Coordinates of C-alpha atoms and ligand atoms in Angstrom, one line a residue:
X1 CA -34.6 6.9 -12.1
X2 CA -31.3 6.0 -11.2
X3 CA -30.0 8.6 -10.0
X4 CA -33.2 8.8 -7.5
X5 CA -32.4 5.4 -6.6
X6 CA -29.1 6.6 -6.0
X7 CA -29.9 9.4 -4.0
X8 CA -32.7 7.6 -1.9
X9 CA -30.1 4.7 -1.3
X10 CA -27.9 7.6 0.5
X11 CA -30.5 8.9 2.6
X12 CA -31.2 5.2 3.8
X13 CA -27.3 5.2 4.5
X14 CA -27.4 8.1 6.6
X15 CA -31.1 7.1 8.1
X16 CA -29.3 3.8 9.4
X17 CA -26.4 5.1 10.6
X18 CA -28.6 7.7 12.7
X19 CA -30.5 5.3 14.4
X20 CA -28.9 2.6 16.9
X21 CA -30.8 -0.6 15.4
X22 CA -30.4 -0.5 11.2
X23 CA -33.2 -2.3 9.4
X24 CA -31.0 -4.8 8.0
X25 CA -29.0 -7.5 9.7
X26 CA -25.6 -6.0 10.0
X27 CA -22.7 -7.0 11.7
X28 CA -23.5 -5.9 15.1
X29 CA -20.8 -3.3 16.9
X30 CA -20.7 -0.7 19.4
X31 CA -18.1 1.6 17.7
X32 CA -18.1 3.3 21.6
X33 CA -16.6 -0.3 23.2
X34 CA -12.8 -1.3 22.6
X35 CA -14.2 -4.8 23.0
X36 CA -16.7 -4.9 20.9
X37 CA -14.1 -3.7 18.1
X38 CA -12.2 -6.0 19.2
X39 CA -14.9 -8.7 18.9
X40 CA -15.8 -7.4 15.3
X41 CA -12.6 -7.4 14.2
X42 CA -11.9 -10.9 15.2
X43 CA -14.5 -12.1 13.3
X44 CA -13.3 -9.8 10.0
X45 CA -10.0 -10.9 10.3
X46 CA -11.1 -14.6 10.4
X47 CA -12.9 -14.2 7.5
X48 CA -10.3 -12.2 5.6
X49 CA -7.6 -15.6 6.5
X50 CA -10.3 -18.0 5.1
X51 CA -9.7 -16.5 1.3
X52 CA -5.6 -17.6 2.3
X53 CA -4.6 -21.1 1.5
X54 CA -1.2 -21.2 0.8
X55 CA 0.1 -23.5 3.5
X56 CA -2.3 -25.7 2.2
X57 CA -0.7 -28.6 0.3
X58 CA 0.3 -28.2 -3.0
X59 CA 0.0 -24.6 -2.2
X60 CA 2.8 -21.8 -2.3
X61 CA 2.8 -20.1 1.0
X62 CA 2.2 -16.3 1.5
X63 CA 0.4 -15.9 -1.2
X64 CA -3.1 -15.4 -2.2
X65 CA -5.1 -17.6 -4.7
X66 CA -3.5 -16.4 -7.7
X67 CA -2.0 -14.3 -9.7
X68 CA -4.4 -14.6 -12.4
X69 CA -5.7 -16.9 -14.2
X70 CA -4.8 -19.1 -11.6
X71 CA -6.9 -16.9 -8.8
X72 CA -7.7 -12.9 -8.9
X73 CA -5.0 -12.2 -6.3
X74 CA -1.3 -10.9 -7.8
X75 CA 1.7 -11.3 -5.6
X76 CA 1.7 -8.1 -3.9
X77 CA -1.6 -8.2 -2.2
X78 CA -0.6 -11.3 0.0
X79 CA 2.2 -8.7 1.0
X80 CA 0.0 -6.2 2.1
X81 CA -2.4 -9.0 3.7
X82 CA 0.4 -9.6 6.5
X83 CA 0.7 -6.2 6.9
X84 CA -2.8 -6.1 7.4
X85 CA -2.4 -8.8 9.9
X86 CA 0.5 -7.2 12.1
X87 CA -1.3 -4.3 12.6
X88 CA -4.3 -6.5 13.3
X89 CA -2.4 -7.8 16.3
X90 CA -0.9 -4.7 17.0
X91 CA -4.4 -3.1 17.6
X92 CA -5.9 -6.0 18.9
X93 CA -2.9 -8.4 20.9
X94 CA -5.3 -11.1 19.2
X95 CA -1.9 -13.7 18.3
X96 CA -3.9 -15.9 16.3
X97 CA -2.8 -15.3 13.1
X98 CA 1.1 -14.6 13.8
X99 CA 3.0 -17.8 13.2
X100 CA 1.3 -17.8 9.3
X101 CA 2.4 -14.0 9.2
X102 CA 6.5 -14.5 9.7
X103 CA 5.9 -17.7 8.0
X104 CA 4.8 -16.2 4.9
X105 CA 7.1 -13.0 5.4
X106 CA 10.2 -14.9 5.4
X107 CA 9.1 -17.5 2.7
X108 CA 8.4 -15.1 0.0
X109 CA 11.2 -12.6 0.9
X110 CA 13.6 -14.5 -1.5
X111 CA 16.5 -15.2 1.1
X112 CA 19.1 -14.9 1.5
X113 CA 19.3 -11.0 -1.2
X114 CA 16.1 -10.4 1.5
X115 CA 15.0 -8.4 -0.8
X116 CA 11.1 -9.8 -2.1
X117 CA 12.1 -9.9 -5.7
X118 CA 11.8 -14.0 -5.9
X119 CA 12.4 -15.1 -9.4
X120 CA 8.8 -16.9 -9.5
X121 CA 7.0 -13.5 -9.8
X122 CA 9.1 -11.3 -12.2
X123 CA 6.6 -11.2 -14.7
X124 CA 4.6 -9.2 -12.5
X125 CA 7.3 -7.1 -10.6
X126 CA 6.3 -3.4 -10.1
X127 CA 8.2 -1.3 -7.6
X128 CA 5.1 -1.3 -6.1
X129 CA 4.5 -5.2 -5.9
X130 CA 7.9 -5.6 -3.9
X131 CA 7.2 -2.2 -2.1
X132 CA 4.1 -2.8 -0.7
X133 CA 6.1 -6.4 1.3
X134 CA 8.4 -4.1 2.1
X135 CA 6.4 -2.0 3.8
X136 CA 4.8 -4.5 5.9
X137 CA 7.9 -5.9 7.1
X138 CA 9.0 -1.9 7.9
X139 CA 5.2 -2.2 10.2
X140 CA 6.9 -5.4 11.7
X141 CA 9.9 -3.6 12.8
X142 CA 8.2 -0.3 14.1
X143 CA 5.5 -2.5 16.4
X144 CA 8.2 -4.8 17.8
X145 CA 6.0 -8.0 15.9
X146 CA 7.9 -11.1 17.3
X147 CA 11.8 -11.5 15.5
X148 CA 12.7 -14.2 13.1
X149 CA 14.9 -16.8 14.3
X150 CA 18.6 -15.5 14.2
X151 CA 19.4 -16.8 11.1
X152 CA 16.6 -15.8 9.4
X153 CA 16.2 -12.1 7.6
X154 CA 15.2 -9.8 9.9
X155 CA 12.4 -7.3 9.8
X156 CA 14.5 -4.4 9.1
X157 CA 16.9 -5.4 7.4
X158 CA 14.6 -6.9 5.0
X159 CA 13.2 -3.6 4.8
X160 CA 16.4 -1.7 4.6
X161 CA 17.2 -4.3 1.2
X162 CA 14.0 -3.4 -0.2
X163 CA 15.0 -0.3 -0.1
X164 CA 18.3 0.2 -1.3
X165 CA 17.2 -1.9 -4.3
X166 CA 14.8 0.4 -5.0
X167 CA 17.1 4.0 -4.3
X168 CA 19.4 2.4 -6.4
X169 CA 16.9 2.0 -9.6
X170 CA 16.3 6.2 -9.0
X171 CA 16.4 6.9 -13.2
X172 CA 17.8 10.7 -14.1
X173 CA 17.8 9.1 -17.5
X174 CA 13.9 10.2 -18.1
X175 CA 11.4 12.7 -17.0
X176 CA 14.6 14.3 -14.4
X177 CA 14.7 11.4 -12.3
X178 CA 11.8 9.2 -10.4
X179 CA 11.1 5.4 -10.0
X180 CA 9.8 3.6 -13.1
X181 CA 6.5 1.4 -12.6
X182 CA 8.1 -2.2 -13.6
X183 CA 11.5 -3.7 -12.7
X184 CA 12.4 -6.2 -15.5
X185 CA 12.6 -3.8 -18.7
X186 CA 10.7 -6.9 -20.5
X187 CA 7.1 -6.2 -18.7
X188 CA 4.5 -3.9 -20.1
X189 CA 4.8 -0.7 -18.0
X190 CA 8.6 -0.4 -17.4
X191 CA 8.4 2.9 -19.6
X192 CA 5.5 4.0 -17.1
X193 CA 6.9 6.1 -14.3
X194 CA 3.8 6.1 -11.5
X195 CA 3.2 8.0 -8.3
X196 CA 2.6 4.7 -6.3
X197 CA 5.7 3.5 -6.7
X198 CA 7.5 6.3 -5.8
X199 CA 5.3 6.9 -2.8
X200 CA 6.2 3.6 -1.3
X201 CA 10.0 4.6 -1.9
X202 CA 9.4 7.7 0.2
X203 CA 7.3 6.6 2.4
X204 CA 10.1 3.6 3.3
X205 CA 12.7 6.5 3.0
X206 CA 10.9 8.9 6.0
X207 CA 10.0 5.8 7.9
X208 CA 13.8 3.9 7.9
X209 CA 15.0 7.4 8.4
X210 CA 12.9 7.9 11.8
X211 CA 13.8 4.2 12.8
X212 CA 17.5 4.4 12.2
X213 CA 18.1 7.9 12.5
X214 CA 20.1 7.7 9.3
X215 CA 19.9 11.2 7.8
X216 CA 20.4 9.2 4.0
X217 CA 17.1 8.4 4.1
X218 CA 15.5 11.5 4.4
X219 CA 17.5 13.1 1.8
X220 CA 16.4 10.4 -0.5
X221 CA 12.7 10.8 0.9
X222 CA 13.4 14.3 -0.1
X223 CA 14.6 13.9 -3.6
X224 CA 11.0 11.8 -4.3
X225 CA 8.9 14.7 -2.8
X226 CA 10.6 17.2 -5.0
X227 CA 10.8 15.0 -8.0
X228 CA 6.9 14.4 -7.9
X229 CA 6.2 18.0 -7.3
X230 CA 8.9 18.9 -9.9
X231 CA 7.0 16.7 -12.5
X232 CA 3.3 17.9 -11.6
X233 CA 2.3 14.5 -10.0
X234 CA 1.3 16.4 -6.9
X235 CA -0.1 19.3 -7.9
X236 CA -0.6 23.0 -5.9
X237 CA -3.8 21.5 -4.6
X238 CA -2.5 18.4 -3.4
X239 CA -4.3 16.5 -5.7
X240 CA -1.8 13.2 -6.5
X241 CA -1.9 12.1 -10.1
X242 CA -1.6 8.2 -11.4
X243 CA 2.0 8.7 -13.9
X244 CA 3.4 9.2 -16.8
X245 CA 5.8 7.7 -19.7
X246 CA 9.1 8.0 -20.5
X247 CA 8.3 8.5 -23.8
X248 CA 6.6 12.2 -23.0
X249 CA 8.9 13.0 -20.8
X250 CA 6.2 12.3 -17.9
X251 CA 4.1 15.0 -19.2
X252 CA 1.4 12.8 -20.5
X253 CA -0.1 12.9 -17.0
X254 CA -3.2 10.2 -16.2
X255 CA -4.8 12.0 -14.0
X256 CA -6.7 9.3 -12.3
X257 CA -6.6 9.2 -8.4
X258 CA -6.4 6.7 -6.4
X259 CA -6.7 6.9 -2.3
X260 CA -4.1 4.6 -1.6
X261 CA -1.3 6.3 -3.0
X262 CA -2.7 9.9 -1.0
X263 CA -2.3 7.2 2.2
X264 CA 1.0 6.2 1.6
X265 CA 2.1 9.6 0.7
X266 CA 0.9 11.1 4.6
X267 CA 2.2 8.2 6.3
X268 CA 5.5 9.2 4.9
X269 CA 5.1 12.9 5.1
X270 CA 3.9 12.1 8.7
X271 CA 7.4 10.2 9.6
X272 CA 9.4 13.2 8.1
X273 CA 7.3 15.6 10.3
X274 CA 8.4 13.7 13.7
X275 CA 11.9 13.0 12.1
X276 CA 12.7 16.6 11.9
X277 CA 10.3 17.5 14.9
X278 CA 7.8 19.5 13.7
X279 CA 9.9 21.6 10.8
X280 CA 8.6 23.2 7.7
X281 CA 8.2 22.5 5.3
X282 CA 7.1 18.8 5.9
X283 CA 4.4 20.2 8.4
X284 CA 2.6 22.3 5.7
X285 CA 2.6 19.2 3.8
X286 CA 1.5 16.7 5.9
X287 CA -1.7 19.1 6.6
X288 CA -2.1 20.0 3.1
X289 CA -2.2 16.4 2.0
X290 CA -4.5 15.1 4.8
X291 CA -7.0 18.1 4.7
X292 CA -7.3 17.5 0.4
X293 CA -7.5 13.4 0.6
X294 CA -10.2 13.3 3.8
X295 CA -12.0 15.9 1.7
X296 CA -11.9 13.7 -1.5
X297 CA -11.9 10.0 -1.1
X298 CA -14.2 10.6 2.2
X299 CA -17.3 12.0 0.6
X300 CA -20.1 12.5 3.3
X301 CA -17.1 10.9 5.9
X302 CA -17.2 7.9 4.2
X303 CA -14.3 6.2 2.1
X304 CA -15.4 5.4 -1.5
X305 CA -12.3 4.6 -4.4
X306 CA -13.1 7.9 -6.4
X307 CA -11.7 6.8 -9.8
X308 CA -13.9 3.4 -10.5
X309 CA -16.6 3.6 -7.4
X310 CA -19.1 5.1 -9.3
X311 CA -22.3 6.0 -8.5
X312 CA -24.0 4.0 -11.2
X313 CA -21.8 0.9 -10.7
X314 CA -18.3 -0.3 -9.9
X315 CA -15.5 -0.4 -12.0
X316 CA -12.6 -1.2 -9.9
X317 CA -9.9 -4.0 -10.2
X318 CA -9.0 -6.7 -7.9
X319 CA -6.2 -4.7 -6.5
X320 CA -8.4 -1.2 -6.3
X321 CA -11.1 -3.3 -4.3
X322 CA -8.3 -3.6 -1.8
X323 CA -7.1 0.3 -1.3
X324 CA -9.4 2.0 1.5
X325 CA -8.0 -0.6 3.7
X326 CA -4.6 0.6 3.5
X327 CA -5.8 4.2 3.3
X328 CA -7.0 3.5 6.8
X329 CA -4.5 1.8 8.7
X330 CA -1.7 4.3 7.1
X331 CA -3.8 7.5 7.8
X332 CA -4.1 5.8 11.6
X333 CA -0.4 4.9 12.3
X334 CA 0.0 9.4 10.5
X335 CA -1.7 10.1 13.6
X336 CA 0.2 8.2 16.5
X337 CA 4.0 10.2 14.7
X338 CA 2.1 13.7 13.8
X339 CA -0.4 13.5 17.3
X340 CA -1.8 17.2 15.8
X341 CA -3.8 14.5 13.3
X342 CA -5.7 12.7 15.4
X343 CA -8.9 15.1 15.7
X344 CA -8.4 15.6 12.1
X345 CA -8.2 11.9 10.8
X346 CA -10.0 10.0 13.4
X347 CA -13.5 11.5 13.1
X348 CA -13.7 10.7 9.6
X349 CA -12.2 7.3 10.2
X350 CA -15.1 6.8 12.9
X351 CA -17.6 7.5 10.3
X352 CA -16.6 5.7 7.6
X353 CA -16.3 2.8 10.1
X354 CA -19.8 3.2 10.6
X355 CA -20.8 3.4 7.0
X356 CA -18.4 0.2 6.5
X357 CA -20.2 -2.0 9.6
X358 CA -23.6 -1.3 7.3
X359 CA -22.0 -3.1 4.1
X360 CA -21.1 -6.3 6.7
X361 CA -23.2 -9.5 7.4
X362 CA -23.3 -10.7 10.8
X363 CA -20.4 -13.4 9.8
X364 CA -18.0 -10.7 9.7
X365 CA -18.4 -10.7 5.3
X366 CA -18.2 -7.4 4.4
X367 CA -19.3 -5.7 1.1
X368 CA -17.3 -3.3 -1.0
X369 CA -19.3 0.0 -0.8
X370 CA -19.8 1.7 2.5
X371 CA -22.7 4.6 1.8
X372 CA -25.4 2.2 1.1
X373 CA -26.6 1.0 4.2
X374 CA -26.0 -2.6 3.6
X375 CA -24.1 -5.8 2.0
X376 CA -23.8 -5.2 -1.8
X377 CA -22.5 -8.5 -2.7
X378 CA -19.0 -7.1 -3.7
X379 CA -16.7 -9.8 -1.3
X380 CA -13.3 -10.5 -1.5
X381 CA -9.8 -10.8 0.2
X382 CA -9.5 -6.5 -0.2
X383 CA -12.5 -5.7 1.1
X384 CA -12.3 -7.9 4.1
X385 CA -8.9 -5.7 4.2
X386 CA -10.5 -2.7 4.1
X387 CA -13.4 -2.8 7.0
X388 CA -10.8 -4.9 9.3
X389 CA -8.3 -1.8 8.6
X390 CA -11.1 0.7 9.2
X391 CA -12.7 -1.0 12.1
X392 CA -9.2 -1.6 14.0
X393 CA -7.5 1.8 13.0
X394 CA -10.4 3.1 15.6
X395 CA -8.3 1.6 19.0
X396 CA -5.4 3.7 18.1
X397 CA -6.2 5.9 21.7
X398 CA -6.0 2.3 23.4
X399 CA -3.6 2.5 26.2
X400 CA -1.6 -0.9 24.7
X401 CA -1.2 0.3 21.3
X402 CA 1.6 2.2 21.4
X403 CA 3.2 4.2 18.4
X404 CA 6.1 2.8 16.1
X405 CA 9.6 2.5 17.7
X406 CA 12.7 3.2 16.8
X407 CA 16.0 1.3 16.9
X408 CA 16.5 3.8 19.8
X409 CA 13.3 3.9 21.7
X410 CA 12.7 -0.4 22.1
X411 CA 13.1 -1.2 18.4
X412 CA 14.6 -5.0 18.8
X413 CA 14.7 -5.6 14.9
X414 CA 18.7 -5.9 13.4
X415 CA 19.5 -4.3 10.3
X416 CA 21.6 -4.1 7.4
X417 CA 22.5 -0.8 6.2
X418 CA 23.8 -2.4 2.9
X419 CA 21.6 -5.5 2.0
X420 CA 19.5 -6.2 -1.1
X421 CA 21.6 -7.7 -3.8
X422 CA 21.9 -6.9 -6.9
X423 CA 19.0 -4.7 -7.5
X424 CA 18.9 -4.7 -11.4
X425 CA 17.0 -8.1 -12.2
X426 CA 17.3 -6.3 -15.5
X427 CA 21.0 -7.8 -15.7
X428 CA 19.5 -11.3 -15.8
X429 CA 16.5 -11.1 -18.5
X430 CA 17.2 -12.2 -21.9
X431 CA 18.6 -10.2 -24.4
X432 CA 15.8 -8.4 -26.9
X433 CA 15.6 -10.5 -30.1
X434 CA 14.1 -9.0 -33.0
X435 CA 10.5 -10.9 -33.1
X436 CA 10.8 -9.1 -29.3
X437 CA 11.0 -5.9 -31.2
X438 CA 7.7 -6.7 -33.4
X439 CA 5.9 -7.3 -30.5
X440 CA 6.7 -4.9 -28.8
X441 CA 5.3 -2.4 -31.3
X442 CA 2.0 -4.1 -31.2
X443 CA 1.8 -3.4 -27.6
X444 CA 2.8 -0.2 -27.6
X445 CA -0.5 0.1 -30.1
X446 CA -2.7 -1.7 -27.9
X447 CA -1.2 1.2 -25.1
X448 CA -0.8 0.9 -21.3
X449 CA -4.2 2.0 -19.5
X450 CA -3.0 4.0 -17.0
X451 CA -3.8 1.6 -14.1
X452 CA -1.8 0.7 -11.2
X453 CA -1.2 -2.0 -9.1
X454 CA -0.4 -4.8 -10.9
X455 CA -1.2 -5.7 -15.0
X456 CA -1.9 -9.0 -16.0
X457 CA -0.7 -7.8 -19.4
X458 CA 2.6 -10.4 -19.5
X459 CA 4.5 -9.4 -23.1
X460 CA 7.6 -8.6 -24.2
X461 CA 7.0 -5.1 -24.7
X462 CA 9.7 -2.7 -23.6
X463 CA 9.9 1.2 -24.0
X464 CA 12.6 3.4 -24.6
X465 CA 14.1 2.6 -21.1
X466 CA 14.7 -0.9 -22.7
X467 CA 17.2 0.3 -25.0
X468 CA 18.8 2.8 -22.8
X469 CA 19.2 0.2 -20.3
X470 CA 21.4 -1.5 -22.5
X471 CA 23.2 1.3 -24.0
X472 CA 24.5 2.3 -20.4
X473 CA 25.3 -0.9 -19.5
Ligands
NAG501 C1 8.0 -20.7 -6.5 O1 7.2 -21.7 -7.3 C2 7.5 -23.0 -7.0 C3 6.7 -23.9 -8.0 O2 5.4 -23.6 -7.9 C4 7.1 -23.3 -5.5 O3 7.4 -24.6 -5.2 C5 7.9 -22.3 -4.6 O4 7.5 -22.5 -3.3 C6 7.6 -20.9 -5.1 N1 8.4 -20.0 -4.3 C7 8.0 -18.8 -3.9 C8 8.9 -17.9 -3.1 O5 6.9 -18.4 -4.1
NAG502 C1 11.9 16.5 -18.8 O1 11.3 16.7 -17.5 C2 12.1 17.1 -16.5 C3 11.3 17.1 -15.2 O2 10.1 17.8 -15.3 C4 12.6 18.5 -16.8 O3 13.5 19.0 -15.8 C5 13.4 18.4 -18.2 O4 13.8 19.7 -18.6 C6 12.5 17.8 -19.2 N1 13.3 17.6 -20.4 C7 12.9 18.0 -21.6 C8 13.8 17.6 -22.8 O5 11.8 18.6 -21.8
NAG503 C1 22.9 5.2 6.1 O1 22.1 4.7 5.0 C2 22.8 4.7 3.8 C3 21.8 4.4 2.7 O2 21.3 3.1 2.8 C4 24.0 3.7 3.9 O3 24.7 3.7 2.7 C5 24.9 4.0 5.0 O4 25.8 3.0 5.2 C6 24.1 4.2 6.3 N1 24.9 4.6 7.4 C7 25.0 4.0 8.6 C8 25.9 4.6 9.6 O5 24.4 3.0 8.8
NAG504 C1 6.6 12.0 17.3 O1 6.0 10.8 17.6 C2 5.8 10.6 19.0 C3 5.3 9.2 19.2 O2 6.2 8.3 19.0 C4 5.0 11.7 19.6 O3 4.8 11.5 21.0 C5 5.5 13.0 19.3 O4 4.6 14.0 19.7 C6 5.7 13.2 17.8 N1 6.4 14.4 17.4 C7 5.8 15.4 16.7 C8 6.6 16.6 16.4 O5 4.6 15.3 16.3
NAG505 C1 20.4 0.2 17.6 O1 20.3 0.0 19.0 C2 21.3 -1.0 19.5 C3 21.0 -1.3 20.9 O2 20.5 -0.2 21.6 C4 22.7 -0.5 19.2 O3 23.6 -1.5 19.6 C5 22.8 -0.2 17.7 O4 24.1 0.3 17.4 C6 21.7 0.7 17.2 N1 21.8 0.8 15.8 C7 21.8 1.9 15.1 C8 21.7 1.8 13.6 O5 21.7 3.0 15.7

């Protein structure tokens, strides 16, 4: 019975997206017209700013209602909201929204080490968390989005501190090298080392490289390629596991998948193909990698979040809600660097866009599953994320959107080779007591679920990297 319902649900999907008038009310859009993209994605984005409050008063700017229990929104995802939002005016020249977005990029960027490790979120500070800020402010350098004041952080070198704080946490210690999950030793998955994270620090490392045509960057983009082959991560099929711990060595592999760390992973591999013009073997790659994720998070040309959108019901968390989004807009900006993409990626990116416009409500609400044929209740800050990320990716051929610049071809944004800080906020954690020992045993008990994004779990639990922290300091 269910799976009939299923399978009949599909066919409707299909059925509505064949004909030009669905059954249901849906947000109306002519996928054909610029405008009428344009129009839609107004209307999405509008929506998607209504869940943001924090200039309200009493509220901390930048941020989304959260983290929990204080709102379902951690840290990072108001971080990838304004990236969300530069490309929205990138696609669409819509200004709207573009005074919050440097508002809230400077005020959370934790001035003046720029480098989005502020002190009130440590407790849930992934390399992912800061990485996914710093990738939006490395968007806000590559599509010229208007330049803080001058004595303000700037876009790249924001990006550039991010960075280095990041290269320089690279642990040979464990596992042959790699990025751990966590940043202070003291929260629960610091002895996790996970793909996401260290696809953000390549992904940073091919794009900086490209903008600045500093060869250091590349070399380190390199290092996290081989390093996630090396460990069996990324597989021979291209397949792109979750992590592993410290404690194994990284061989305990989770293989759970998730489709925004594939994204993240082409955008970069796509910047090392036009840094190096076309060479091998980051061509091969970048083919391989796009040919295996279409074919696996876009069942039927339609995104679904393999690993907890199941058939029978959805089992995703706050922050997997929010991945196709990014999915989107990263395989999109792969295309304008690696043009050879573009009949590859945008097809399915026009389909799943249709599938996506089905799940919407005229208001511009949009649901979480796209191969139903219509609103399934699921609403949120990520999905509104995901269809406007979809729906705007599809102007990429529009004669004004033009593809990321560099510092040499109208890139206005100033760097610093060297910022960051000090990059170990290790240094200034409390030393471990011995009731942090006790606990810490428990939690290794209760075990890590092999999730990413960001953990509520808050504890004092620390792995073996605790104590080797402090034995090589
Ligand atoms: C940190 O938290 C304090 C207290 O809630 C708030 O006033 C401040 O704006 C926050 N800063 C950042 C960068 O979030
Ligand atoms: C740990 O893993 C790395 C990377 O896969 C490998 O090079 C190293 O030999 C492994 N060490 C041990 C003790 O197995
Ligand atoms: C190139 O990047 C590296 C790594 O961040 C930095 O140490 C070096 O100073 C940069 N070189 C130049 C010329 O900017
Ligand atoms: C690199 O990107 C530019 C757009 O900025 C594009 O015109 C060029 O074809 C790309 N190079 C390669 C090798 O794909
Ligand atoms: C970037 O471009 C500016 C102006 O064209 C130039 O002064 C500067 O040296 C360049 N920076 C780098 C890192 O190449």
């Amino acid at each position: 019975m269910v799976v009939g319902m299923a399978m009949w649900r599909r066919l409707c999907a299909l059925l509505a997206l064949s004909i030009a008038t669905p059954a249901q009310a849906a947000l109306e859009v002519d996928l054909q017209s610029p405008a009428s993209i344009r129009a839609a994605a107004k209307l999405i984005a509008k929506n998607l700013m209504s869940y943001y409050h924090g200039e309200e008063p009493g509220n901390t700017p930048g941020i989304l209602p959260g983290p929990p229990p204080g709102g379902p929104y951690y840290w990072w995802e108001g971080g990838a909201m304004w990236g969300t939002m530069i490309d929205y005016w990138h696609y669409t020249h819509d200004e709207t929204w573009n005074k919050n977005t440097q508002f809230a990029l400077l005020f959370q960027s934790n001035e003046p080490q720029n480098n989005y490790m502020p002190s009130n979120w440590t407790m849930s500070l992934g390399n992912d968390d800061q990485g996914f800020w710093g990738m939006s402010v490395m968007l806000a350098a590559e599509t010229i989005f208007p330049d803080p004041p001058p004595n303000r952080p700037q876009w790249l070198m924001l990006a550039q501190a991010v960075f280095n704080t990041q290269a320089h946490r690279w642990d040979d210690q464990h596992c042959g090298g790699g990025l751990r999950w966590q940043i202070p030793f003291a929260n629960t998955g610091y002895n996790y080392k996970n793909s996401i994270a260290n696809a953000i620090l390549f992904n940073m490392g091919a794009r900086l490289a490209r903008y600045t045509g500093n060869d250091t960057y590349a070399q380190i983009a390199e290092k996290v390629w081989d390093w996630m082959e090396g460990v069996g991560y990324i597989d021979k099929d291209y397949n792109i596991y979750d992590g592993g711990h410290v404690e194994a060595n990284c061989t305990d592999i989770d293989r759970a998948q998730f489709s925004y760390t594939a994204g993240i992973f082409i955008q970069g591999l796509a910047f090392m193909h036009n840094y190096t013009n076309g060479k091998e073997p980051w061509e091969s790659r970048l083919t391989a990698l796009s040919k295996r994720t279409l074919e696996f998070f876009f069942p039927e040309g339609i995104a679904v979040e393999m690993a907890c959108e199941l058939d029978s019901h959805v089992q995703c968390t706050t922050d997997m809600l929010s991945f196709k989004g990014y999915v989107a807009r990263f395989i999109a900006q792969a295309v304008h660097v690696a043009p050879n993409l573009h009949d590859v990626i945008m097809p399915v990116l026009r389909s799943s866009a249709a599938g996506m416009i089905q799940s919407c409500n005229p208001d511009g609400t949009c649901g979480f599953r796209w191969n139903r044929g219509a609103y399934d209740g699921l609403t949120g800050a990520g999905q509104q994320m995901n269809a406007l990320g979809t729906l705007m990716a599809l102007l990429i051929d529009e004669p004004k959107v033009i593809p990321p610049v560099t510092n040499a071809t109208g890139g206005t944004s100033v760097g610093d080779p060297a910022g960051g800080g000090d990059p170990s906020i290790e240094r200034v954690m409390k030393p471990i007591t011995t009731a942090d020992r006790a606990g810490a045993g428990i939690l290794t008990a209760v075990g890590l679920i092999g999730i990413t994004g960001t953990l509520a779990i808050m504890s004092t639990s620390f792995g073996e990297g605790g104590f080797s922290f402090f034995k090589s300091k």
